[in-house]
Short mmCIF file of C-alpha atoms and ligand atoms in Angstrom, two decimals:
data_model
loop_
_atom_site.label_atom_id
_atom_site.label_comp_id
_atom_site.label_asym_id
_atom_site.label_seq_id
_atom_site.Cartn_x
_atom_site.Cartn_y
_atom_site.Cartn_z
CA MET A 250 12.19 93.46 84.35
CA ILE A 251 15.05 94.49 81.91
CA PRO A 252 15.44 92.62 78.75
CA ALA A 253 18.58 90.31 78.57
CA LEU A 254 19.55 92.01 75.59
CA MET A 255 20.46 95.49 76.80
CA PRO A 256 17.54 97.90 75.75
CA THR A 257 19.88 100.38 73.83
CA TYR A 258 17.51 100.32 70.63
CA ASN A 259 13.52 101.02 70.09
CA ARG A 260 13.35 97.53 68.17
CA ALA A 261 10.26 96.75 66.00
CA ASP A 262 8.80 93.74 66.43
CA LEU A 263 10.00 91.88 63.82
CA ALA A 264 12.70 88.80 63.41
CA PHE A 265 14.06 87.66 60.36
CA GLU A 266 15.31 84.21 59.45
CA ARG A 267 16.01 84.31 56.24
CA GLY A 268 17.26 86.57 53.45
CA GLU A 269 17.69 86.54 49.59
CA GLY A 270 18.64 89.67 47.37
CA ALA A 271 16.33 92.54 48.71
CA ARG A 272 14.06 90.02 50.23
CA LEU A 273 13.53 89.17 53.90
CA TRP A 274 11.13 86.65 55.59
CA THR A 275 9.94 86.96 59.22
CA VAL A 276 10.29 83.56 61.78
CA ASP A 277 6.49 83.63 61.23
CA GLY A 278 6.67 83.85 57.38
CA ARG A 279 5.81 87.17 56.40
CA ARG A 280 7.79 88.54 53.62
CA PHE A 281 9.48 91.81 53.49
CA LEU A 282 11.21 93.90 50.70
CA ASP A 283 14.59 95.46 52.28
CA PHE A 284 14.84 99.23 51.48
CA GLY A 285 16.92 99.59 54.83
CA ALA A 286 19.80 97.26 54.18
CA GLY A 287 20.48 96.81 57.81
CA ILE A 288 21.14 100.63 57.48
CA ALA A 289 23.25 100.90 54.23
CA THR A 290 25.10 97.83 55.41
CA SER A 291 23.65 94.89 53.23
CA SER A 292 25.26 95.95 49.97
CA ILE A 293 25.07 93.15 48.09
CA GLY A 294 21.99 91.74 49.29
CA HIS A 295 21.16 89.03 51.69
CA GLY A 296 21.98 85.72 51.51
CA ASN A 297 24.70 86.55 48.33
CA PRO A 298 26.11 83.18 47.28
CA HIS A 299 29.51 84.48 46.30
CA LEU A 300 29.88 86.34 49.66
CA THR A 301 28.32 83.69 51.57
CA LYS A 302 30.96 81.40 50.33
CA ALA A 303 33.93 83.30 50.84
CA ILE A 304 32.84 83.49 54.15
CA ALA A 305 32.29 79.76 54.79
CA GLU A 306 35.54 78.56 53.12
CA GLN A 307 37.60 81.03 54.86
CA ALA A 308 35.90 79.97 58.30
CA GLY A 309 36.61 76.38 57.60
CA ARG A 310 40.50 77.26 56.59
CA VAL A 311 41.12 79.97 59.72
CA MET A 312 39.12 82.73 60.81
CA HIS A 313 41.77 84.75 63.34
CA VAL A 314 45.37 84.71 63.81
CA SER A 315 45.79 88.53 65.35
CA ASN A 316 47.94 91.14 63.76
CA LEU A 317 51.16 89.80 65.06
CA TYR A 318 51.25 87.71 61.74
CA ARG A 319 51.11 88.87 58.16
CA ILE A 320 47.10 88.26 56.84
CA PRO A 321 47.13 87.57 53.24
CA GLU A 322 43.90 88.26 52.82
CA ALA A 323 44.03 91.85 54.75
CA GLU A 324 47.30 92.48 52.82
CA ARG A 325 45.11 91.71 49.27
CA LEU A 326 41.89 93.48 50.29
CA ALA A 327 44.21 97.04 51.30
CA ALA A 328 46.00 96.49 47.91
CA ARG A 329 42.71 96.71 46.23
CA HIS A 330 41.67 99.47 47.83
CA VAL A 331 44.84 101.64 47.45
CA ALA A 332 44.39 100.57 44.02
CA ASN A 333 40.84 101.72 43.41
CA SER A 334 40.78 105.05 45.74
CA PHE A 335 43.12 108.14 46.62
CA ALA A 336 44.68 106.11 49.51
CA ASP A 337 48.01 104.85 49.70
CA SER A 338 47.67 102.64 52.74
CA VAL A 339 44.50 101.04 54.52
CA PHE A 340 43.94 100.13 58.16
CA PHE A 341 41.38 97.77 59.32
CA GLY A 342 38.95 97.94 62.38
CA ASN A 343 35.54 96.71 63.19
CA SER A 344 32.95 99.34 62.85
CA GLY A 345 32.50 102.70 61.48
CA ALA A 346 33.03 104.32 65.06
CA GLU A 347 36.14 102.91 65.07
CA ALA A 348 37.18 103.69 61.57
CA ASN A 349 36.65 107.33 62.80
CA GLU A 350 38.53 106.88 65.76
CA GLY A 351 41.56 105.66 63.85
CA MET A 352 40.94 108.70 61.51
CA ILE A 353 40.83 111.10 64.47
CA LYS A 354 44.14 110.05 65.91
CA ALA A 355 45.78 110.01 62.60
CA VAL A 356 44.72 113.60 61.96
CA ARG A 357 46.15 114.66 65.28
CA LYS A 358 49.05 112.46 64.86
CA TYR A 359 50.34 114.05 61.54
CA HIS A 360 50.22 117.49 63.17
CA ALA A 361 52.14 116.17 66.35
CA GLU A 362 54.74 114.79 63.95
CA THR A 363 55.35 117.63 61.56
CA GLY A 364 56.10 120.15 64.64
CA HIS A 365 52.33 121.25 65.22
CA PRO A 366 51.15 119.22 68.29
CA GLU A 367 49.20 122.32 69.34
CA ARG A 368 46.87 121.80 66.13
CA TYR A 369 44.45 119.15 67.27
CA GLU A 370 40.75 120.54 66.73
CA ILE A 371 38.73 119.08 64.15
CA ILE A 372 35.87 121.19 62.94
CA CYS A 373 32.94 119.12 62.32
CA PHE A 374 29.28 120.04 60.88
CA GLU A 375 25.63 120.65 62.55
CA GLY A 376 23.64 117.21 62.02
CA ALA A 377 26.96 115.07 61.47
CA PHE A 378 26.97 111.38 62.89
CA HIS A 379 30.16 109.88 63.32
CA GLY A 380 29.45 106.93 65.85
CA ARG A 381 28.89 106.24 69.74
CA THR A 382 32.47 106.09 71.37
CA LEU A 383 33.75 108.93 73.42
CA ALA A 384 35.64 110.82 70.50
CA THR A 385 33.06 110.00 67.70
CA LEU A 386 30.21 111.22 70.01
CA ALA A 387 32.29 114.64 70.43
CA ALA A 388 32.73 115.01 66.93
CA THR A 389 29.07 114.03 66.39
CA GLY A 390 28.23 116.97 68.63
CA ASN A 391 24.37 115.94 69.35
CA GLU A 392 23.60 117.05 72.73
CA LYS A 393 21.09 114.28 73.17
CA TYR A 394 23.69 111.89 72.45
CA LEU A 395 26.10 113.28 74.93
CA ALA A 396 23.97 113.87 77.70
CA GLY A 397 25.03 112.13 80.96
CA PHE A 398 28.28 110.78 79.65
CA GLY A 399 30.57 113.51 81.06
CA PRO A 400 33.05 116.23 79.51
CA PRO A 401 32.79 115.41 75.91
CA VAL A 402 36.52 114.78 74.37
CA GLU A 403 38.04 118.14 73.60
CA GLY A 404 39.32 119.32 70.55
CA PHE A 405 35.66 119.42 67.94
CA GLN A 406 33.91 122.17 66.71
CA HIS A 407 30.94 122.57 64.75
CA VAL A 408 29.55 124.91 61.84
CA PRO A 409 26.69 124.88 59.49
CA PHE A 410 26.87 122.33 56.66
CA ASP A 411 27.48 123.59 53.29
CA ASN A 412 28.44 127.06 54.51
CA MET A 413 31.69 128.02 53.40
CA ASN A 414 31.75 131.06 55.32
CA ALA A 415 31.16 129.92 58.59
CA LEU A 416 33.64 127.23 58.03
CA ARG A 417 36.73 129.35 56.99
CA SER A 418 35.73 131.83 60.19
CA ALA A 419 36.24 128.62 62.35
CA ILE A 420 39.84 127.69 61.25
CA SER A 421 42.28 128.95 63.91
CA GLY A 422 45.80 128.11 64.75
CA LYS A 423 44.66 125.31 66.84
CA THR A 424 42.69 123.54 63.57
CA ALA A 425 44.06 120.22 62.37
CA GLY A 426 41.43 119.15 59.84
CA ILE A 427 38.00 119.35 58.46
CA MET A 428 35.47 115.86 59.01
CA ILE A 429 32.50 115.68 57.07
CA GLU A 430 30.22 113.00 55.64
CA PRO A 431 29.78 114.06 51.71
CA VAL A 432 26.07 112.88 52.31
CA GLN A 433 24.94 113.05 56.16
CA GLY A 434 23.14 109.92 56.72
CA GLU A 435 21.72 109.93 60.23
CA GLY A 436 21.67 113.56 60.00
CA GLY A 437 18.63 113.81 57.49
CA VAL A 438 19.91 112.06 53.90
CA ARG A 439 21.41 115.18 53.01
CA PRO A 440 24.11 115.75 50.53
CA CYS A 441 26.83 118.45 50.69
CA SER A 442 27.31 120.06 47.05
CA ASP A 443 30.31 119.28 45.13
CA ARG A 444 31.43 122.72 45.14
CA PHE A 445 31.59 122.51 49.05
CA LEU A 446 33.77 119.63 48.92
CA GLN A 447 35.93 121.21 46.29
CA GLU A 448 36.01 124.18 48.62
CA ILE A 449 37.11 122.44 51.62
CA ARG A 450 39.82 120.82 49.50
CA ALA A 451 41.33 124.24 48.66
CA VAL A 452 41.05 125.35 52.19
CA CYS A 453 42.61 122.44 53.68
CA ASP A 454 45.65 122.94 51.42
CA GLU A 455 45.71 126.72 51.97
CA TYR A 456 45.86 126.14 55.73
CA GLY A 457 47.79 123.00 55.63
CA LEU A 458 44.88 121.19 57.48
CA LEU A 459 43.75 117.66 56.57
CA MET A 460 40.83 117.11 54.76
CA ALA A 461 38.89 113.80 56.52
CA LEU A 462 35.87 112.25 55.00
CA ASP A 463 33.56 110.07 56.53
CA GLU A 464 32.24 107.50 54.14
CA VAL A 465 30.75 104.94 56.32
CA GLN A 466 27.45 105.37 55.16
CA SER A 467 28.09 107.31 51.81
CA GLY A 468 30.91 105.13 50.57
CA MET A 469 31.27 101.49 48.77
CA GLY A 470 29.21 102.16 45.67
CA ARG A 471 26.20 103.42 47.64
CA THR A 472 25.91 106.76 45.53
CA GLY A 473 26.61 105.26 42.39
CA LYS A 474 30.77 105.61 42.54
CA LEU A 475 32.77 103.77 44.60
CA TRP A 476 33.29 106.88 46.95
CA ALA A 477 31.05 109.61 47.39
CA HIS A 478 33.41 112.25 47.12
CA GLN A 479 34.79 110.77 43.70
CA TRP A 480 31.78 112.96 42.31
CA ALA A 481 33.25 116.24 43.34
CA GLY A 482 36.58 115.14 41.51
CA ILE A 483 38.31 115.63 44.69
CA GLU A 484 40.51 113.64 46.76
CA PRO A 485 40.53 113.48 50.89
CA ASP A 486 43.77 112.97 52.81
CA VAL A 487 42.17 110.47 55.15
CA MET A 488 39.04 108.52 54.77
CA SER A 489 36.82 106.11 57.07
CA ALA A 490 34.86 103.22 55.85
CA ALA A 491 32.32 100.75 57.30
CA LYS A 492 28.83 99.46 56.96
CA GLY A 493 28.67 98.24 53.16
CA ILE A 494 32.34 97.38 52.99
CA ALA A 495 31.81 93.75 53.69
CA GLY A 496 28.19 93.64 53.09
CA GLY A 497 27.00 92.62 56.38
CA PHE A 498 30.24 91.55 57.91
CA PRO A 499 31.80 94.01 60.76
CA LEU A 500 34.35 95.47 59.27
CA GLY A 501 35.86 99.35 59.24
CA ALA A 502 38.94 101.04 57.37
CA VAL A 503 40.68 104.02 57.21
CA LEU A 504 42.13 104.81 54.36
CA ALA A 505 44.94 107.19 53.99
CA LYS A 506 47.70 109.23 51.85
CA GLU A 507 50.95 108.07 52.57
CA LYS A 508 51.81 111.59 54.20
CA VAL A 509 49.32 110.71 56.97
CA ALA A 510 49.99 106.85 57.01
CA GLN A 511 53.20 107.23 57.61
CA PHE A 512 53.20 108.21 61.35
CA LEU A 513 50.81 105.42 62.64
CA LYS A 514 53.87 103.06 63.24
CA PRO A 515 53.98 99.68 65.37
CA GLY A 516 52.49 100.58 68.81
CA THR A 517 50.44 103.99 67.82
CA HIS A 518 47.49 102.09 66.80
CA GLY A 519 45.94 98.93 66.64
CA SER A 520 42.88 96.30 67.05
CA THR A 521 42.75 92.63 68.16
CA TYR A 522 39.93 91.53 65.24
CA GLY A 523 40.78 94.50 62.85
CA GLY A 524 41.20 93.04 59.36
CA ASN A 525 40.98 89.34 60.55
CA PRO A 526 41.15 86.70 57.53
CA LEU A 527 37.63 86.04 57.74
CA ALA A 528 36.16 89.86 57.33
CA CYS A 529 39.04 90.48 54.97
CA ALA A 530 37.49 87.41 52.90
CA ALA A 531 34.12 89.11 53.28
CA GLY A 532 35.40 92.21 52.12
CA ASN A 533 37.48 91.19 49.14
CA ALA A 534 33.94 88.96 47.84
CA VAL A 535 32.03 92.34 48.55
CA LEU A 536 34.74 94.17 46.25
CA ASP A 537 34.55 91.32 43.48
CA VAL A 538 31.19 92.50 43.12
CA ILE A 539 31.03 96.12 43.10
CA LEU A 540 34.21 96.38 41.20
CA ALA A 541 32.92 94.25 38.49
CA PRO A 542 32.73 95.93 35.17
CA GLY A 543 29.46 97.72 34.74
CA PHE A 544 28.26 97.26 38.36
CA LEU A 545 28.28 100.74 39.56
CA ASP A 546 26.74 101.95 35.92
CA GLY A 547 24.13 99.85 37.32
CA VAL A 548 23.86 101.47 40.32
CA GLN A 549 23.46 104.86 38.75
CA ARG A 550 20.71 103.24 36.39
CA VAL A 551 18.44 101.81 39.03
CA SER A 552 18.94 104.89 41.42
CA ALA A 553 17.97 107.17 38.56
CA HIS A 554 15.00 104.79 38.04
CA LEU A 555 13.91 104.83 41.98
CA TRP A 556 14.52 108.64 42.04
CA ARG A 557 11.82 109.38 39.24
CA GLY A 558 9.55 107.14 41.00
CA LEU A 559 9.98 108.92 44.20
CA GLU A 560 9.55 112.26 42.38
CA GLY A 561 6.25 110.92 40.98
CA LEU A 562 5.35 110.63 44.94
CA VAL A 563 5.99 113.87 45.58
CA ALA A 564 4.03 115.13 42.80
CA LYS A 565 0.94 112.67 44.02
CA HIS A 566 1.10 112.98 47.75
CA PRO A 567 2.05 116.80 48.31
CA SER A 568 0.40 116.51 51.81
CA VAL A 569 2.92 113.96 52.87
CA VAL A 570 6.09 114.40 50.72
CA GLU A 571 7.78 117.27 50.40
CA ALA A 572 10.91 116.45 48.63
CA VAL A 573 13.19 113.65 47.32
CA ARG A 574 16.68 113.95 48.60
CA GLY A 575 20.20 112.37 49.05
CA ARG A 576 22.24 110.73 46.36
CA GLY A 577 21.95 107.29 44.17
CA LEU A 578 20.75 105.17 46.43
CA LEU A 579 21.51 106.57 49.84
CA CYS A 580 18.11 108.48 49.26
CA GLY A 581 15.18 109.61 51.26
CA LEU A 582 11.41 111.08 51.59
CA LYS A 583 11.59 114.40 53.26
CA LEU A 584 7.90 114.58 54.80
CA LYS A 585 5.58 117.53 55.43
CA PRO A 586 6.54 118.29 59.48
CA GLU A 587 2.58 116.95 60.00
CA VAL A 588 3.44 113.58 59.11
CA SER A 589 5.97 111.99 61.24
CA ASN A 590 8.77 109.92 59.72
CA GLY A 591 8.36 107.05 62.65
CA ASP A 592 4.69 106.75 61.54
CA MET A 593 5.77 106.74 57.78
CA GLN A 594 7.95 103.84 58.50
CA GLY A 595 5.40 101.78 60.48
CA ALA A 596 2.77 102.53 57.55
CA ALA A 597 5.69 101.26 55.24
CA VAL A 598 6.09 97.90 57.57
CA ALA A 599 2.17 97.44 56.86
CA GLU A 600 2.70 97.36 53.25
CA GLY A 601 5.61 95.05 53.46
CA LEU A 602 8.48 97.51 52.94
CA LEU A 603 11.46 98.12 55.25
CA THR A 604 13.21 101.84 55.35
CA VAL A 605 15.02 103.59 58.19
CA ALA A 606 14.14 106.97 59.64
CA ALA A 607 16.32 109.81 59.65
CA GLY A 608 17.07 112.98 61.43
CA MET A 609 15.09 116.42 60.14
CA ASN A 610 12.10 114.13 59.56
CA VAL A 611 13.01 112.20 56.32
CA LEU A 612 12.40 108.26 55.67
CA ARG A 613 15.81 107.19 54.42
CA LEU A 614 16.20 104.40 51.63
CA ALA A 615 19.05 102.55 51.03
CA PRO A 616 18.52 98.93 49.52
CA PRO A 617 20.78 96.57 48.79
CA LEU A 618 23.01 98.18 45.62
CA VAL A 619 21.81 94.89 43.82
CA ILE A 620 18.26 95.76 43.51
CA THR A 621 16.44 95.55 39.86
CA GLU A 622 14.37 98.42 38.57
CA ALA A 623 11.23 96.02 38.87
CA GLU A 624 12.04 96.12 42.83
CA ALA A 625 12.27 100.04 42.88
CA ASP A 626 8.99 100.18 40.87
CA GLU A 627 7.56 98.06 43.95
CA ALA A 628 9.17 100.34 46.80
CA VAL A 629 7.61 102.98 44.87
CA GLU A 630 4.31 101.11 44.69
CA LEU A 631 4.43 100.26 48.39
CA LEU A 632 5.47 104.06 49.41
CA ASP A 633 2.53 105.06 47.46
CA ARG A 634 0.15 102.84 49.55
CA ALA A 635 1.77 103.99 52.66
CA CYS A 636 1.36 107.57 51.65
CA ARG A 637 -2.05 107.05 50.90
CA ARG A 638 -2.47 105.61 54.81
CA MET A 639 -0.61 108.67 55.90
CA THR A 640 -2.79 111.30 54.06
CA PRO A 641 -5.01 113.06 56.60
CA SER A 642 -7.94 113.56 54.07
CA ALA A 643 -7.76 109.68 53.67
CA ALA A 644 -7.60 109.18 57.46
CA LYS A 645 -10.63 111.06 57.98
CA VAL A 646 -12.58 109.11 55.08
CA ALA A 647 -11.70 106.16 56.68
CA ALA A 648 -12.77 107.09 60.13
CA LYS A 649 -16.30 107.96 58.93
C1 PLP B 78 26.63 104.34 61.08
C2 PLP B 78 27.95 105.27 61.08
C3 PLP B 78 28.84 105.47 61.48
C4 PLP B 78 29.41 104.64 62.64
O1 PLP B 78 29.24 103.36 62.28
P1 PLP B 78 29.27 102.05 63.48
O2 PLP B 78 29.07 100.74 62.51
O3 PLP B 78 27.88 102.20 63.94
O4 PLP B 78 30.35 102.41 64.54
C5 PLP B 78 29.80 106.55 61.71
N1 PLP B 78 29.64 107.32 60.44
C6 PLP B 78 28.57 107.46 59.94
C7 PLP B 78 28.32 108.58 58.80
C8 PLP B 78 27.76 106.68 59.89
O5 PLP B 78 26.53 106.16 59.14
#
C-alpha cells in the first residue's frame, strides 16, 4: 500500500526531534553531526536562538496578510538585500524553483518589452539543477527528471559547463539570456571558474543578453562571500536565491537590476505567500547573523580548515576518495568509481555524520555556516572512519 506521505523521496530511516547548531538528535536518542544542513538550507544552524525568537515573535504578531498590502518586514528585507548586492529590487516567493520561474519570466519579459519578443531562449548547462516545476525542469534538462511529464517547456538549450566555445556557438537571434549556477550543487558540487563567469558577463554585454545566476544553493554566504559570483568580481542582471536565505523557513527570492525588474509590473507575476511577514522575519534574522562584521571571514577560515582536513583524506584513502571539490562550505568528496556515494553516505551515517549525495559520484558537504574548526575536525575524523569502512582491502580483511 502506498504511504500516506507520497513517496517522492528515498528517505533514510532517521527521524529527528531536536537540533542545536550542527547537531541533530533522533527520536530514539541518536546524535548526529549535520554536514548536510537540510541540503544547504539550515544556514545558521539548528535551533538558532536569534532566528527562533524572531519567528516566534512575528508569529505572535501577524503571520500572513497577503501582498495586497504593504509588508514592512518584506520592505526591510528587500532593502537590505539591495544594499548588499548588485540588485535594485527583489521579488519574494517560497522556494528555489519558484525563484527560478520568476527569474526565467523576468528574462523573457525584458526582451519582449524592449522590442525583441523573439528572444526567449535561455542557454543552460549540462549538469545543471534548477528545480522540479515544468519550466525549471526544462532548464535543468536532465532526461531522467523530464521523462513522463509531456513535452518539455520550450526555450532552453544546454551546452557543456565551463566551455566558452560551446557557449558562444549556441548564441542565436533567439537567445534571451544565460542561466548558470556558479557552483553546480546537485550536479556534483562543480564550481565554474571565475574566468568563465567573467566571460559570460562579457558575452552577455556583447550580444545584449541577460546574465541570470541561480544562487539558490551557492548563495547566502555558503562559499564565504554573500554571493558566490562576487568571487569573480562580476554582477549578474538577475539572480535567484532560496535555500539558506531564511535558515530553513521557506523563502525564495529574485534579485534584479532595475533594467530587468522595471517590467514586472502589477499583474505580471505574483505569489500568495511570497514574502509574508513570517518568512521575512526569518530572512531578516538570518541576515542579522550573516552580515555581522567578521561572519563571512569566519566562514572562509573554517572552510579553509575543513578543506585541509579533506585533502588529508584524499592522501590517506586514495582508493576511496579521488579529490575534494566545490567552494567554501559547499564542497564534496569526488569518490573513486568503485565506491558509490550512496554507500559512502550510509557509512558516514553509521559513524554519526550526515552528508548529501550529489551527481558525478560526489559526497556533498554543506554544513551550517556556523560550524567551528573543532566540528570540522570531527567531520573529517568521521569521514576517515567511513573511508575505512569503504576501503576494499579493509572489507576483505574484515570478511576473513
Ligand atoms: C535546490 C535548488 C533549486 C530548487 O529549489 P527548491 O526550493 O527545491 O525548489 C534550484 N536551483 C538550485 C541551484 C538548487 O540547488
